[in-house]
Amino acid sequence: FLNSMEQIVQCFKGAWVMKKIVCFICVLLIFALTALPVYAAKERVIDTADLLTAEEEQKLSQMAQAVYDEYGVDIVILTENTYVSDIQRYAENYYDNGGYSADGIIFYLSMYDRGWYMATSGSCMDTLSDSRLGDIFDRISGYLAEDDFYAAFSNFIPLCEGYIKEGPSFFATPVVSYLLKLCLLLPVAFGIA
């Protein structure tokens, strides 16, 4: 009887160890599956408005990937058919919550009302200043007006890349910006004094 009790105890011990191993493997699988989306490739061309062919999307994605590989900057193009009340906030939130790098730009186009917005993040806020974004839009607006979206976006990416390669404009650097403000405000302060 004692011998059979020892066998039963050993069997339960073996089952207990087996349960621990199975639980450990399950926990590892859960962590692996949870972390999987973090390492998934990010889409940089999201054409839910269906303005581009699959081939055009692929070419634009390759162009954006090349810029990322070279400079670590994400260039994202997002098109939708939905109404958005605050297009600026929507584009900024989409970029911020999309898992993109800290440095980048998103071009958002809503075909519902033909609204658009370019939001920058990180170093691109200095590199792609308002005047540069205005220049970029001036160069692609003709294509957008003619509904030639591929031409617009295929020009948008290299224009952004050119400014990224060039870096911030001289007047956008913090030291120069501070000195310019000082030079403008100092005479006003003396005049008031």
PDB file of C-alpha atoms in Angstrom:
ATOM      1  CA  PHE A   1       0.000   0.000   0.000  1.00  0.00           C
ATOM      2  CA  LEU A   2       2.825   2.406   0.872  1.00  0.00           C
ATOM      3  CA  ASN A   3       4.538   1.738  -2.431  1.00  0.00           C
ATOM      4  CA  SER A   4       1.369   2.523  -4.394  1.00  0.00           C
ATOM      5  CA  MET A   5       0.873   5.756  -2.383  1.00  0.00           C
ATOM      6  CA  GLU A   6       4.390   6.862  -3.318  1.00  0.00           C
ATOM      7  CA  GLN A   7       3.596   6.165  -6.960  1.00  0.00           C
ATOM      8  CA  ILE A   8       0.415   8.277  -6.721  1.00  0.00           C
ATOM      9  CA  VAL A   9       2.319  11.130  -5.067  1.00  0.00           C
ATOM     10  CA  GLN A  10       5.014  10.948  -7.762  1.00  0.00           C
ATOM     11  CA  CYS A  11       2.325  10.999 -10.433  1.00  0.00           C
ATOM     12  CA  PHE A  12       0.768  14.165  -8.918  1.00  0.00           C
ATOM     13  CA  LYS A  13       4.203  15.777  -8.636  1.00  0.00           C
ATOM     14  CA  GLY A  14       4.846  14.978 -12.301  1.00  0.00           C
ATOM     15  CA  ALA A  15       1.454  16.428 -13.259  1.00  0.00           C
ATOM     16  CA  TRP A  16       2.148  19.541 -11.171  1.00  0.00           C
ATOM     17  CA  VAL A  17       5.496  20.089 -12.922  1.00  0.00           C
ATOM     18  CA  MET A  18       3.836  19.526 -16.275  1.00  0.00           C
ATOM     19  CA  LYS A  19       1.130  22.114 -15.436  1.00  0.00           C
ATOM     20  CA  LYS A  20       3.845  24.620 -14.530  1.00  0.00           C
ATOM     21  CA  ILE A  21       5.624  24.030 -17.842  1.00  0.00           C
ATOM     22  CA  VAL A  22       2.382  24.384 -19.833  1.00  0.00           C
ATOM     23  CA  CYS A  23       1.472  27.596 -17.953  1.00  0.00           C
ATOM     24  CA  PHE A  24       4.943  29.002 -18.557  1.00  0.00           C
ATOM     25  CA  ILE A  25       4.717  28.258 -22.297  1.00  0.00           C
ATOM     26  CA  CYS A  26       1.242  29.875 -22.445  1.00  0.00           C
ATOM     27  CA  VAL A  27       2.537  33.024 -20.733  1.00  0.00           C
ATOM     28  CA  LEU A  28       5.464  33.190 -23.187  1.00  0.00           C
ATOM     29  CA  LEU A  29       3.081  32.823 -26.143  1.00  0.00           C
ATOM     30  CA  ILE A  30       0.836  35.586 -24.825  1.00  0.00           C
ATOM     31  CA  PHE A  31       3.814  37.944 -24.466  1.00  0.00           C
ATOM     32  CA  ALA A  32       5.104  37.018 -27.916  1.00  0.00           C
ATOM     33  CA  LEU A  33       1.724  37.591 -29.574  1.00  0.00           C
ATOM     34  CA  THR A  34       1.220  40.857 -27.698  1.00  0.00           C
ATOM     35  CA  ALA A  35       4.629  42.177 -28.775  1.00  0.00           C
ATOM     36  CA  LEU A  36       4.174  41.060 -32.393  1.00  0.00           C
ATOM     37  CA  PRO A  37       2.368  44.215 -33.638  1.00  0.00           C
ATOM     38  CA  VAL A  38       5.226  46.358 -32.311  1.00  0.00           C
ATOM     39  CA  TYR A  39       7.594  44.728 -34.782  1.00  0.00           C
ATOM     40  CA  ALA A  40       5.167  44.646 -37.696  1.00  0.00           C
ATOM     41  CA  ALA A  41       6.010  46.820 -40.663  1.00  0.00           C
ATOM     42  CA  LYS A  42       4.286  50.183 -40.495  1.00  0.00           C
ATOM     43  CA  GLU A  43       2.252  51.293 -43.439  1.00  0.00           C
ATOM     44  CA  ARG A  44       3.366  54.675 -44.667  1.00  0.00           C
ATOM     45  CA  VAL A  45       0.813  54.911 -47.482  1.00  0.00           C
ATOM     46  CA  ILE A  46      -2.725  54.337 -46.234  1.00  0.00           C
ATOM     47  CA  ASP A  47      -5.121  54.887 -49.125  1.00  0.00           C
ATOM     48  CA  THR A  48      -8.556  54.117 -47.699  1.00  0.00           C
ATOM     49  CA  ALA A  49     -10.099  56.584 -50.189  1.00  0.00           C
ATOM     50  CA  ASP A  50      -8.833  54.254 -52.951  1.00  0.00           C
ATOM     51  CA  LEU A  51      -7.196  57.009 -55.002  1.00  0.00           C
ATOM     52  CA  LEU A  52      -4.155  54.937 -55.993  1.00  0.00           C
ATOM     53  CA  THR A  53      -3.583  51.614 -57.684  1.00  0.00           C
ATOM     54  CA  ALA A  54      -1.849  48.831 -55.764  1.00  0.00           C
ATOM     55  CA  GLU A  55       1.279  49.387 -57.859  1.00  0.00           C
ATOM     56  CA  GLU A  56       1.275  53.133 -57.123  1.00  0.00           C
ATOM     57  CA  GLU A  57       0.855  52.468 -53.400  1.00  0.00           C
ATOM     58  CA  GLN A  58       3.784  50.078 -53.502  1.00  0.00           C
ATOM     59  CA  LYS A  59       6.027  52.583 -55.305  1.00  0.00           C
ATOM     60  CA  LEU A  60       5.136  55.349 -52.843  1.00  0.00           C
ATOM     61  CA  SER A  61       5.726  53.003 -49.902  1.00  0.00           C
ATOM     62  CA  GLN A  62       9.167  52.139 -51.275  1.00  0.00           C
ATOM     63  CA  MET A  63       9.991  55.844 -51.652  1.00  0.00           C
ATOM     64  CA  ALA A  64       8.898  56.552 -48.079  1.00  0.00           C
ATOM     65  CA  GLN A  65      10.838  53.527 -46.799  1.00  0.00           C
ATOM     66  CA  ALA A  66      13.985  54.748 -48.565  1.00  0.00           C
ATOM     67  CA  VAL A  67      13.682  58.125 -46.808  1.00  0.00           C
ATOM     68  CA  TYR A  68      13.220  56.357 -43.476  1.00  0.00           C
ATOM     69  CA  ASP A  69      16.217  54.105 -44.096  1.00  0.00           C
ATOM     70  CA  GLU A  70      18.403  57.099 -44.989  1.00  0.00           C
ATOM     71  CA  TYR A  71      17.279  59.704 -42.426  1.00  0.00           C
ATOM     72  CA  GLY A  72      15.141  57.901 -39.823  1.00  0.00           C
ATOM     73  CA  VAL A  73      12.192  60.133 -40.735  1.00  0.00           C
ATOM     74  CA  ASP A  74       8.710  58.777 -41.455  1.00  0.00           C
ATOM     75  CA  ILE A  75       6.773  60.258 -44.362  1.00  0.00           C
ATOM     76  CA  VAL A  76       3.154  59.130 -44.146  1.00  0.00           C
ATOM     77  CA  ILE A  77       0.349  59.643 -46.669  1.00  0.00           C
ATOM     78  CA  LEU A  78      -3.212  59.062 -45.474  1.00  0.00           C
ATOM     79  CA  THR A  79      -6.335  59.403 -47.627  1.00  0.00           C
ATOM     80  CA  GLU A  80      -9.903  58.872 -46.397  1.00  0.00           C
ATOM     81  CA  ASN A  81     -13.481  59.483 -47.500  1.00  0.00           C
ATOM     82  CA  THR A  82     -14.788  60.352 -44.047  1.00  0.00           C
ATOM     83  CA  TYR A  83     -15.785  63.691 -42.561  1.00  0.00           C
ATOM     84  CA  VAL A  84     -13.371  65.017 -39.943  1.00  0.00           C
ATOM     85  CA  SER A  85     -14.364  68.086 -37.925  1.00  0.00           C
ATOM     86  CA  ASP A  86     -10.828  68.990 -36.781  1.00  0.00           C
ATOM     87  CA  ILE A  87      -8.495  67.888 -39.555  1.00  0.00           C
ATOM     88  CA  GLN A  88      -5.341  69.198 -37.846  1.00  0.00           C
ATOM     89  CA  ARG A  89      -5.943  67.296 -34.614  1.00  0.00           C
ATOM     90  CA  TYR A  90      -6.985  64.169 -36.504  1.00  0.00           C
ATOM     91  CA  ALA A  91      -3.799  64.116 -38.613  1.00  0.00           C
ATOM     92  CA  GLU A  92      -1.570  64.812 -35.604  1.00  0.00           C
ATOM     93  CA  ASN A  93      -3.261  62.117 -33.510  1.00  0.00           C
ATOM     94  CA  TYR A  94      -3.076  59.607 -36.345  1.00  0.00           C
ATOM     95  CA  TYR A  95       0.668  60.140 -36.649  1.00  0.00           C
ATOM     96  CA  ASP A  96       1.307  60.183 -32.899  1.00  0.00           C
ATOM     97  CA  ASN A  97      -0.707  57.002 -32.273  1.00  0.00           C
ATOM     98  CA  GLY A  98       0.401  55.160 -35.416  1.00  0.00           C
ATOM     99  CA  GLY A  99       3.700  53.900 -34.020  1.00  0.00           C
ATOM    100  CA  TYR A 100       5.787  56.056 -36.322  1.00  0.00           C
ATOM    101  CA  SER A 101       9.191  57.508 -35.420  1.00  0.00           C
ATOM    102  CA  ALA A 102       9.482  60.693 -33.361  1.00  0.00           C
ATOM    103  CA  ASP A 103      10.599  62.580 -36.487  1.00  0.00           C
ATOM    104  CA  GLY A 104       8.230  62.696 -39.410  1.00  0.00           C
ATOM    105  CA  ILE A 105       5.424  64.215 -41.424  1.00  0.00           C
ATOM    106  CA  ILE A 106       1.942  63.086 -42.394  1.00  0.00           C
ATOM    107  CA  PHE A 107      -0.040  64.343 -45.375  1.00  0.00           C
ATOM    108  CA  TYR A 108      -3.720  63.827 -44.670  1.00  0.00           C
ATOM    109  CA  LEU A 109      -6.315  64.174 -47.431  1.00  0.00           C
ATOM    110  CA  SER A 110     -10.046  63.851 -46.801  1.00  0.00           C
ATOM    111  CA  MET A 111     -11.967  63.306 -50.017  1.00  0.00           C
ATOM    112  CA  TYR A 112     -15.226  64.029 -48.180  1.00  0.00           C
ATOM    113  CA  ASP A 113     -14.616  67.768 -48.434  1.00  0.00           C
ATOM    114  CA  ARG A 114     -11.194  67.835 -50.152  1.00  0.00           C
ATOM    115  CA  GLY A 115      -9.667  69.006 -46.873  1.00  0.00           C
ATOM    116  CA  TRP A 116      -5.979  68.407 -46.304  1.00  0.00           C
ATOM    117  CA  TYR A 117      -3.354  68.964 -43.647  1.00  0.00           C
ATOM    118  CA  MET A 118       0.375  68.361 -43.231  1.00  0.00           C
ATOM    119  CA  ALA A 119       1.441  67.657 -39.634  1.00  0.00           C
ATOM    120  CA  THR A 120       5.076  67.448 -38.590  1.00  0.00           C
ATOM    121  CA  SER A 121       6.674  65.839 -35.576  1.00  0.00           C
ATOM    122  CA  GLY A 122      10.048  66.037 -33.829  1.00  0.00           C
ATOM    123  CA  SER A 123      12.930  67.470 -35.836  1.00  0.00           C
ATOM    124  CA  CYS A 124      10.650  67.892 -38.848  1.00  0.00           C
ATOM    125  CA  MET A 125       8.907  70.733 -37.019  1.00  0.00           C
ATOM    126  CA  ASP A 126      12.057  72.808 -37.624  1.00  0.00           C
ATOM    127  CA  THR A 127      13.170  71.209 -40.877  1.00  0.00           C
ATOM    128  CA  LEU A 128       9.762  71.432 -42.534  1.00  0.00           C
ATOM    129  CA  SER A 129       8.807  74.917 -41.394  1.00  0.00           C
ATOM    130  CA  ASP A 130       5.513  76.548 -42.353  1.00  0.00           C
ATOM    131  CA  SER A 131       7.115  78.337 -45.291  1.00  0.00           C
ATOM    132  CA  ARG A 132       8.617  75.087 -46.575  1.00  0.00           C
ATOM    133  CA  LEU A 133       5.307  73.265 -46.156  1.00  0.00           C
ATOM    134  CA  GLY A 134       3.661  76.087 -48.099  1.00  0.00           C
ATOM    135  CA  ASP A 135       6.237  75.663 -50.854  1.00  0.00           C
ATOM    136  CA  ILE A 136       5.649  71.898 -50.947  1.00  0.00           C
ATOM    137  CA  PHE A 137       1.880  72.368 -51.178  1.00  0.00           C
ATOM    138  CA  ASP A 138       2.241  74.996 -53.903  1.00  0.00           C
ATOM    139  CA  ARG A 139       4.209  72.481 -55.961  1.00  0.00           C
ATOM    140  CA  ILE A 140       1.735  69.616 -55.586  1.00  0.00           C
ATOM    141  CA  SER A 141      -1.582  71.510 -55.469  1.00  0.00           C
ATOM    142  CA  GLY A 142      -1.906  71.515 -59.266  1.00  0.00           C
ATOM    143  CA  TYR A 143      -1.769  67.710 -59.315  1.00  0.00           C
ATOM    144  CA  LEU A 144      -4.332  67.501 -56.517  1.00  0.00           C
ATOM    145  CA  ALA A 145      -6.651  69.891 -58.389  1.00  0.00           C
ATOM    146  CA  GLU A 146      -6.433  67.640 -61.462  1.00  0.00           C
ATOM    147  CA  ASP A 147      -7.054  64.505 -59.340  1.00  0.00           C
ATOM    148  CA  ASP A 148      -3.610  63.191 -60.285  1.00  0.00           C
ATOM    149  CA  PHE A 149      -2.965  61.901 -56.783  1.00  0.00           C
ATOM    150  CA  TYR A 150      -0.041  59.671 -57.655  1.00  0.00           C
ATOM    151  CA  ALA A 151       1.828  62.595 -59.235  1.00  0.00           C
ATOM    152  CA  ALA A 152       1.061  64.754 -56.187  1.00  0.00           C
ATOM    153  CA  PHE A 153       2.300  62.167 -53.695  1.00  0.00           C
ATOM    154  CA  SER A 154       5.265  61.050 -55.799  1.00  0.00           C
ATOM    155  CA  ASN A 155       6.400  64.692 -55.793  1.00  0.00           C
ATOM    156  CA  PHE A 156       5.533  65.230 -52.133  1.00  0.00           C
ATOM    157  CA  ILE A 157       7.979  62.593 -50.864  1.00  0.00           C
ATOM    158  CA  PRO A 158      11.088  63.863 -52.743  1.00  0.00           C
ATOM    159  CA  LEU A 159      10.270  67.472 -51.844  1.00  0.00           C
ATOM    160  CA  CYS A 160      10.135  66.520 -48.158  1.00  0.00           C
ATOM    161  CA  GLU A 161      13.317  64.485 -48.541  1.00  0.00           C
ATOM    162  CA  GLY A 162      15.127  67.449 -50.100  1.00  0.00           C
ATOM    163  CA  TYR A 163      14.316  69.658 -47.117  1.00  0.00           C
ATOM    164  CA  ILE A 164      15.151  66.868 -44.670  1.00  0.00           C
ATOM    165  CA  LYS A 165      18.530  66.424 -46.353  1.00  0.00           C
ATOM    166  CA  GLU A 166      19.108  70.191 -46.284  1.00  0.00           C
ATOM    167  CA  GLY A 167      18.214  70.432 -42.579  1.00  0.00           C
ATOM    168  CA  PRO A 168      16.570  73.362 -40.800  1.00  0.00           C
ATOM    169  CA  SER A 169      16.770  76.705 -42.527  1.00  0.00           C
ATOM    170  CA  PHE A 170      19.316  79.113 -41.081  1.00  0.00           C
ATOM    171  CA  PHE A 171      16.614  81.288 -39.546  1.00  0.00           C
ATOM    172  CA  ALA A 172      14.855  78.316 -37.950  1.00  0.00           C
ATOM    173  CA  THR A 173      17.837  77.279 -35.797  1.00  0.00           C
ATOM    174  CA  PRO A 174      17.226  78.084 -32.117  1.00  0.00           C
ATOM    175  CA  VAL A 175      20.262  80.380 -31.670  1.00  0.00           C
ATOM    176  CA  VAL A 176      19.564  82.453 -34.777  1.00  0.00           C
ATOM    177  CA  SER A 177      15.857  82.597 -33.954  1.00  0.00           C
ATOM    178  CA  TYR A 178      16.681  83.838 -30.451  1.00  0.00           C
ATOM    179  CA  LEU A 179      19.127  86.448 -31.769  1.00  0.00           C
ATOM    180  CA  LEU A 180      16.584  87.702 -34.317  1.00  0.00           C
ATOM    181  CA  LYS A 181      13.936  88.066 -31.646  1.00  0.00           C
ATOM    182  CA  LEU A 182      16.437  89.844 -29.412  1.00  0.00           C
ATOM    183  CA  CYS A 183      17.421  92.247 -32.214  1.00  0.00           C
ATOM    184  CA  LEU A 184      13.766  93.040 -32.904  1.00  0.00           C
ATOM    185  CA  LEU A 185      12.649  93.364 -29.299  1.00  0.00           C
ATOM    186  CA  LEU A 186      15.660  95.218 -27.920  1.00  0.00           C
ATOM    187  CA  PRO A 187      14.980  98.479 -29.787  1.00  0.00           C
ATOM    188  CA  VAL A 188      11.304  98.271 -28.799  1.00  0.00           C
ATOM    189  CA  ALA A 189      12.308  97.804 -25.142  1.00  0.00           C
ATOM    190  CA  PHE A 190      14.695 100.785 -25.335  1.00  0.00           C
ATOM    191  CA  GLY A 191      11.999 102.871 -27.003  1.00  0.00           C
ATOM    192  CA  ILE A 192       9.516 102.061 -24.270  1.00  0.00           C
ATOM    193  CA  ALA A 193      12.143 102.754 -21.558  1.00  0.00           C
TER     194      ALA A 193
END
